[in-house]
Amino acid sequence: MIYKQLSYLPIIFQVDEGIVLGVDEYLRRNKLSFTNILVVSGKNYSNKIGALVADKNGWNRYTLEDNTFREVELLKTYVNRYNIDLLVGVGGGKVIDTVKRVGYLSNTNNLSIPTIISNDGLISPISVIKNELGKTESLPAMMPMGVIIDIDIIKESPVKFLQAAAGDVLANLSATNDWVLAFQQDRERMNDIAFHLSRSAVSSLINFDEIHLLSKSFLRLLVQGLVNSGIAMALSGTSRPCSGSEHQISHAIDFLEYGEGVLHGTQVGSISLFSLFLQNKVEAKQMKFARTVGIPLLFDGLIRNFSSRRFEEIIDKSREMRPGRYSILDMLTTNQVMEKYEEFRAFIKSNNF
């Protein structure tokens, strides 16, 4: 059966050290009972963690190759054939997104145990899946009924993933500013709770006393920020609380294949600083936070063979990436955006950020 959730919000939310093997206890504590549980993981590190979880509880295991349409169909077929009633996704974004998508398509509960964090997709109602051409698509997904995050495991992941996670939360600032602009232009409605969840996720990080990616107290706050971002998207029924002009530009870079292959969160976090400048909302503490966690202050270094021509293409294409999504880019011409970028470069230099 499907357990009813308010707006499909998670029932289980655990963040602590050494808790990865406590899945069965958290299910019992919440009086959740399943008869056929499948642990889904990737091929590398997550496979080892998935094996520990499955072996401890006598659950079956399934290994994913990638987050493709084909893998989604294969897992969905398995779930339906063997009457799986709970999917436990153990891994990074590819595993979690595939499990959420299959949960949506097969009407099956799912629970997430991330082994890395790099973006706000942990519990969002959206899955990023590769189509037949290798291009990613953002598709509807079933939010996990729970998320269990073992800080000891997350802390061991490469620093670049933690940087990306911080960047993705940072992007909430420019995204919510764009949301306000759209609301003021009567283009969209607001959801106050979603708005404040998104803003509080990033403000708590920026104003934290001990900003250090390997600090367990900072990691707890970062995880909570990612989860709050996912809940904000679920409450609003859209990615709007966490996606604005910075994501439009990032999607354009990816679509044109001009990127240098950096993680999504790092890319949108870097671009968000420029979006904040366009919105006349940039502050010193935002720049200092980005520098401290390793987010590039200028995003042109993330573009392969950067040139004025490529920049122009990116800005033009960005307005096409999310039709109907109003942002600061709709208030400026492409030439104005390009001129503003040079002003932003000078702003960074003059303030010694």
Coordinates of C-alpha atoms in Angstrom, one line a residue:
M1 CA 0.0 0.0 0.0
I2 CA 1.0 3.7 -0.4
Y3 CA 1.3 5.5 2.9
K4 CA -0.5 8.8 2.8
Q5 CA 1.8 11.8 3.2
L6 CA 0.9 15.5 3.6
S7 CA 1.8 16.9 0.2
Y8 CA 4.0 13.7 -0.2
L9 CA 6.4 15.1 2.4
P10 CA 8.9 12.6 4.0
I11 CA 7.8 10.7 7.1
I12 CA 11.4 9.8 8.1
F13 CA 14.2 12.3 8.3
Q14 CA 17.4 11.2 10.1
V15 CA 20.7 13.0 10.0
D16 CA 23.4 11.7 12.3
E17 CA 26.7 9.7 12.6
G18 CA 26.8 5.9 12.2
I19 CA 23.1 5.4 11.4
V20 CA 23.1 3.8 8.0
L21 CA 22.3 0.3 9.4
G22 CA 19.3 1.6 11.3
V23 CA 16.8 1.6 8.4
D24 CA 14.6 -1.2 9.9
E25 CA 14.5 0.6 13.2
Y26 CA 13.3 3.8 11.7
L27 CA 10.6 2.0 9.7
R28 CA 9.4 0.2 12.9
R29 CA 9.5 3.5 14.9
N30 CA 7.1 5.0 12.4
K31 CA 5.0 1.9 12.3
L32 CA 5.7 1.3 8.6
S33 CA 5.5 -2.3 7.5
F34 CA 6.6 -3.7 4.1
T35 CA 6.8 -7.3 2.9
N36 CA 9.1 -7.0 -0.1
I37 CA 11.9 -4.5 0.1
L38 CA 14.5 -3.9 -2.6
V39 CA 17.8 -2.1 -2.0
V40 CA 19.0 -0.3 -5.2
S41 CA 22.5 0.9 -5.5
G42 CA 25.2 1.9 -8.0
K43 CA 28.2 -0.2 -9.0
N44 CA 31.0 1.4 -6.9
Y45 CA 31.1 2.7 -3.3
S46 CA 27.3 2.8 -3.0
N47 CA 27.3 -0.9 -3.8
K48 CA 29.2 -1.7 -0.7
I49 CA 26.9 0.4 1.5
G50 CA 23.9 -1.1 -0.2
A51 CA 25.2 -4.6 0.5
L52 CA 25.6 -3.8 4.2
V53 CA 22.0 -2.5 4.4
A54 CA 20.5 -5.4 2.5
D55 CA 22.5 -8.1 4.2
K56 CA 21.7 -6.9 7.7
N57 CA 18.0 -7.1 7.0
G58 CA 17.8 -10.0 4.5
W59 CA 16.5 -7.8 1.7
N60 CA 17.1 -8.3 -2.0
R61 CA 19.6 -6.1 -4.0
Y62 CA 19.6 -4.5 -7.4
T63 CA 22.5 -2.7 -9.1
L64 CA 21.9 0.2 -11.5
E65 CA 24.2 0.9 -14.5
D66 CA 23.2 4.5 -15.0
N67 CA 20.3 7.0 -14.8
T68 CA 18.9 6.3 -18.3
F69 CA 15.4 5.7 -19.7
R70 CA 16.4 2.1 -20.3
E71 CA 17.5 1.6 -16.6
V72 CA 14.3 3.1 -15.5
E73 CA 12.3 0.7 -17.6
L74 CA 14.4 -2.3 -16.4
L75 CA 13.9 -1.5 -12.7
K76 CA 10.2 -0.7 -13.2
T77 CA 9.8 -4.2 -14.8
Y78 CA 11.6 -5.8 -11.9
V79 CA 9.5 -3.9 -9.3
N80 CA 6.2 -5.0 -11.0
R81 CA 7.3 -8.6 -11.6
Y82 CA 8.4 -9.2 -8.0
N83 CA 5.7 -7.0 -6.3
I84 CA 8.3 -4.8 -4.5
D85 CA 6.5 -2.5 -2.0
L86 CA 9.5 -0.4 -0.9
L87 CA 12.6 0.8 -2.9
V88 CA 15.6 1.8 -0.8
G89 CA 17.9 3.9 -3.0
V90 CA 21.5 3.9 -1.8
G91 CA 23.9 6.1 -3.7
G92 CA 24.4 9.4 -5.4
G93 CA 22.0 11.5 -7.5
K94 CA 21.8 9.0 -10.4
V95 CA 20.6 6.2 -8.1
I96 CA 18.3 8.4 -6.0
D97 CA 16.7 10.0 -9.1
T98 CA 16.2 6.6 -10.9
V99 CA 14.6 5.2 -7.8
K100 CA 12.3 8.2 -7.4
R101 CA 11.3 8.0 -11.0
V102 CA 10.5 4.3 -10.8
G103 CA 8.6 4.9 -7.6
Y104 CA 6.5 7.4 -9.5
L105 CA 5.9 5.2 -12.5
S106 CA 5.1 2.0 -10.5
N107 CA 3.4 3.7 -7.6
T108 CA 5.9 2.3 -5.2
N109 CA 7.2 3.8 -1.9
N110 CA 10.8 4.8 -1.9
L111 CA 13.4 5.7 0.8
S112 CA 16.7 7.5 0.2
I113 CA 20.1 6.8 1.7
P114 CA 22.5 9.1 -0.1
T115 CA 26.2 8.3 -0.1
I116 CA 27.1 11.7 -1.6
I117 CA 25.3 15.0 -1.6
S118 CA 25.8 17.4 -4.5
N119 CA 22.4 19.0 -5.1
D120 CA 18.9 19.6 -3.8
G121 CA 17.4 16.5 -5.5
L122 CA 17.6 14.4 -2.4
I123 CA 13.9 14.5 -1.8
S124 CA 12.6 16.7 -4.5
P125 CA 9.6 15.6 -6.7
I126 CA 11.8 15.7 -9.8
S127 CA 14.2 13.2 -11.3
V128 CA 16.9 14.0 -13.8
I129 CA 17.1 11.1 -16.3
K130 CA 19.1 10.7 -19.6
N131 CA 17.1 10.2 -22.7
E132 CA 18.1 8.1 -25.7
L133 CA 20.3 10.9 -27.0
G134 CA 22.2 11.2 -23.7
K135 CA 20.5 14.5 -22.9
T136 CA 19.1 14.9 -19.4
E137 CA 15.4 15.5 -18.8
S138 CA 13.7 16.7 -15.6
L139 CA 10.8 14.4 -15.0
P140 CA 8.1 14.0 -12.4
A141 CA 9.1 11.7 -9.5
M142 CA 7.8 10.3 -6.3
M143 CA 9.3 12.1 -3.3
P144 CA 10.9 9.6 -0.9
M145 CA 8.9 8.7 2.2
G146 CA 12.1 9.1 4.1
V147 CA 15.7 10.1 3.9
I148 CA 18.5 8.7 6.1
I149 CA 21.8 10.6 5.9
D150 CA 24.9 9.2 7.7
I151 CA 27.3 12.1 8.2
D152 CA 30.2 9.7 8.5
I153 CA 29.5 8.4 4.9
I154 CA 28.9 11.9 3.5
K155 CA 32.1 13.3 5.0
E156 CA 34.1 10.7 3.1
S157 CA 32.8 11.8 -0.3
P158 CA 35.1 13.9 -2.5
V159 CA 35.1 17.6 -1.6
K160 CA 33.8 18.5 -5.0
F161 CA 30.4 17.0 -4.2
L162 CA 30.2 19.0 -1.0
Q163 CA 31.1 22.2 -2.8
A164 CA 28.4 21.5 -5.4
A165 CA 25.8 20.9 -2.6
A166 CA 26.7 24.3 -1.1
G167 CA 26.5 25.9 -4.5
D168 CA 23.1 24.5 -5.2
V169 CA 21.7 25.8 -1.9
L170 CA 23.4 29.2 -2.6
A171 CA 21.4 29.4 -5.9
N172 CA 18.2 29.6 -3.9
L173 CA 18.9 33.3 -3.3
S174 CA 18.8 34.4 -6.9
A175 CA 16.0 31.9 -7.7
T176 CA 13.7 33.3 -5.1
N177 CA 14.6 36.9 -6.1
D178 CA 13.4 35.9 -9.7
W179 CA 10.3 34.4 -8.2
V180 CA 9.5 37.7 -6.6
L181 CA 10.0 39.5 -9.9
A182 CA 7.7 37.1 -11.6
F183 CA 5.1 37.6 -8.9
Q184 CA 5.3 41.4 -9.2
Q185 CA 4.8 41.1 -12.9
D186 CA 1.7 38.9 -12.3
R187 CA 3.4 36.0 -14.1
E188 CA 3.3 33.6 -11.2
R189 CA 1.7 33.1 -7.8
M190 CA 3.7 32.8 -4.6
N191 CA 3.8 30.1 -1.9
D192 CA 5.0 31.9 1.2
I193 CA 6.1 28.7 3.1
A194 CA 8.0 27.4 0.2
F195 CA 9.6 30.8 -0.3
H196 CA 10.8 31.0 3.3
L197 CA 12.0 27.4 3.4
S198 CA 14.2 28.1 0.4
R199 CA 15.6 31.4 1.7
S200 CA 16.2 30.0 5.2
A201 CA 18.1 27.0 3.8
V202 CA 20.7 29.3 2.3
S203 CA 20.7 32.1 5.0
S204 CA 21.5 29.6 7.7
L205 CA 24.6 28.5 5.8
I206 CA 25.8 31.9 4.9
N207 CA 25.5 33.1 8.5
F208 CA 26.9 30.0 10.1
D209 CA 29.9 30.7 12.4
E210 CA 32.0 27.7 11.2
I211 CA 31.8 27.5 7.4
H212 CA 34.0 24.5 6.6
L213 CA 33.0 21.6 4.3
L214 CA 34.5 19.0 6.6
S215 CA 32.9 20.3 9.7
K216 CA 30.2 17.9 10.9
S217 CA 28.1 20.7 12.3
F218 CA 28.3 22.5 8.9
L219 CA 27.5 19.3 7.0
R220 CA 24.4 18.8 9.2
L221 CA 23.2 22.3 8.3
L222 CA 24.0 21.7 4.6
V223 CA 22.0 18.5 4.5
Q224 CA 19.1 20.2 6.2
G225 CA 19.3 23.0 3.6
L226 CA 19.1 20.5 0.8
V227 CA 16.1 18.8 2.4
N228 CA 14.3 22.1 3.0
S229 CA 14.9 23.0 -0.6
G230 CA 13.3 19.8 -1.7
I231 CA 10.3 20.3 0.6
A232 CA 10.0 23.9 -0.8
M233 CA 9.7 22.5 -4.3
A234 CA 7.2 19.9 -3.2
L235 CA 5.0 22.5 -1.5
S236 CA 5.0 24.9 -4.4
G237 CA 4.5 22.1 -7.0
T238 CA 7.4 23.5 -9.0
S239 CA 11.2 23.9 -8.9
R240 CA 10.6 27.7 -8.8
P241 CA 11.8 28.1 -5.1
C242 CA 15.3 26.8 -6.2
S243 CA 15.5 27.6 -9.9
G244 CA 15.7 30.9 -11.6
S245 CA 18.0 32.8 -14.0
E246 CA 21.0 31.0 -12.7
H247 CA 19.5 27.6 -13.7
Q248 CA 18.4 29.0 -17.1
I249 CA 22.0 30.0 -17.9
S250 CA 23.3 26.7 -16.5
H251 CA 20.9 24.7 -18.6
A252 CA 21.9 26.7 -21.7
I253 CA 25.6 25.9 -21.1
D254 CA 24.7 22.2 -20.8
F255 CA 22.4 22.3 -23.8
L256 CA 25.1 23.9 -26.0
E257 CA 27.7 21.6 -24.6
Y258 CA 30.0 24.5 -23.7
G259 CA 30.6 23.4 -20.1
E260 CA 33.9 22.1 -18.6
G261 CA 32.1 19.2 -16.9
V262 CA 31.8 20.7 -13.4
L263 CA 29.0 19.5 -11.2
H264 CA 25.6 21.1 -11.5
G265 CA 25.6 22.6 -8.1
T266 CA 29.0 24.2 -8.5
Q267 CA 27.9 25.7 -11.9
V268 CA 24.6 27.1 -10.7
G269 CA 26.2 28.4 -7.5
S270 CA 28.8 30.3 -9.4
I271 CA 26.2 31.7 -11.9
S272 CA 23.9 32.7 -9.0
L273 CA 26.4 35.3 -7.9
F274 CA 26.2 37.0 -11.2
S275 CA 22.4 36.7 -11.1
L276 CA 22.4 38.4 -7.8
F277 CA 24.5 41.2 -9.3
L278 CA 22.0 41.6 -12.1
Q279 CA 19.2 41.7 -9.5
N280 CA 21.1 44.4 -7.6
K281 CA 21.0 42.0 -4.6
V282 CA 24.6 40.9 -4.2
E283 CA 26.2 41.2 -0.8
A284 CA 29.7 40.7 0.5
K285 CA 28.8 37.8 2.7
Q286 CA 27.4 35.9 -0.2
M287 CA 30.7 36.4 -2.1
K288 CA 32.8 35.4 0.9
F289 CA 30.7 32.3 1.5
A290 CA 31.2 31.2 -2.1
R291 CA 34.9 31.8 -1.9
T292 CA 35.2 29.9 1.4
V293 CA 33.5 26.8 0.1
G294 CA 35.3 26.9 -3.3
I295 CA 32.6 28.2 -5.6
P296 CA 34.2 30.2 -8.5
L297 CA 33.1 33.9 -8.2
L298 CA 33.2 34.2 -12.0
F299 CA 31.6 31.5 -14.1
D300 CA 33.4 32.1 -17.4
G301 CA 36.1 29.8 -16.3
L302 CA 33.5 27.0 -16.3
I303 CA 32.9 27.5 -20.0
R304 CA 35.1 25.8 -22.5
N305 CA 36.9 28.2 -24.9
F306 CA 35.0 31.2 -23.4
S307 CA 34.4 34.1 -25.8
S308 CA 32.0 37.0 -26.2
R309 CA 30.3 35.0 -29.0
R310 CA 29.8 32.0 -26.8
F311 CA 28.5 34.1 -24.0
E312 CA 26.0 35.8 -26.3
E313 CA 24.8 32.3 -27.5
I314 CA 24.4 31.1 -23.9
I315 CA 22.3 34.1 -22.8
D316 CA 20.1 33.9 -25.9
K317 CA 19.6 30.2 -25.4
S318 CA 18.9 30.6 -21.6
R319 CA 15.6 32.4 -22.3
E320 CA 14.4 29.4 -24.2
M321 CA 15.3 26.8 -21.6
R322 CA 12.3 27.1 -19.4
P323 CA 9.4 28.6 -21.4
G324 CA 7.1 30.8 -19.3
R325 CA 9.6 31.1 -16.4
Y326 CA 10.1 34.8 -15.9
S327 CA 13.4 36.1 -14.5
I328 CA 15.8 39.0 -14.5
L329 CA 16.9 37.9 -17.9
D330 CA 13.6 39.0 -19.3
M331 CA 14.2 42.6 -18.1
L332 CA 17.5 43.0 -19.9
T333 CA 18.8 42.6 -23.5
T334 CA 21.6 40.2 -24.2
N335 CA 24.0 43.1 -24.7
Q336 CA 23.0 44.5 -21.4
V337 CA 23.7 41.2 -19.7
M338 CA 27.1 41.0 -21.3
E339 CA 27.9 44.5 -20.2
K340 CA 26.8 43.7 -16.7
Y341 CA 29.2 40.8 -16.6
E342 CA 32.1 43.0 -17.2
E343 CA 30.9 45.3 -14.5
F344 CA 30.6 42.3 -12.2
R345 CA 34.2 41.3 -13.0
A346 CA 35.3 44.9 -12.1
F347 CA 33.1 44.7 -8.9
I348 CA 34.9 41.6 -7.7
K349 CA 38.3 43.0 -8.4
S350 CA 37.7 46.4 -6.7
N351 CA 36.3 44.7 -3.6
N352 CA 39.2 42.1 -3.4
F353 CA 36.8 39.2 -3.0

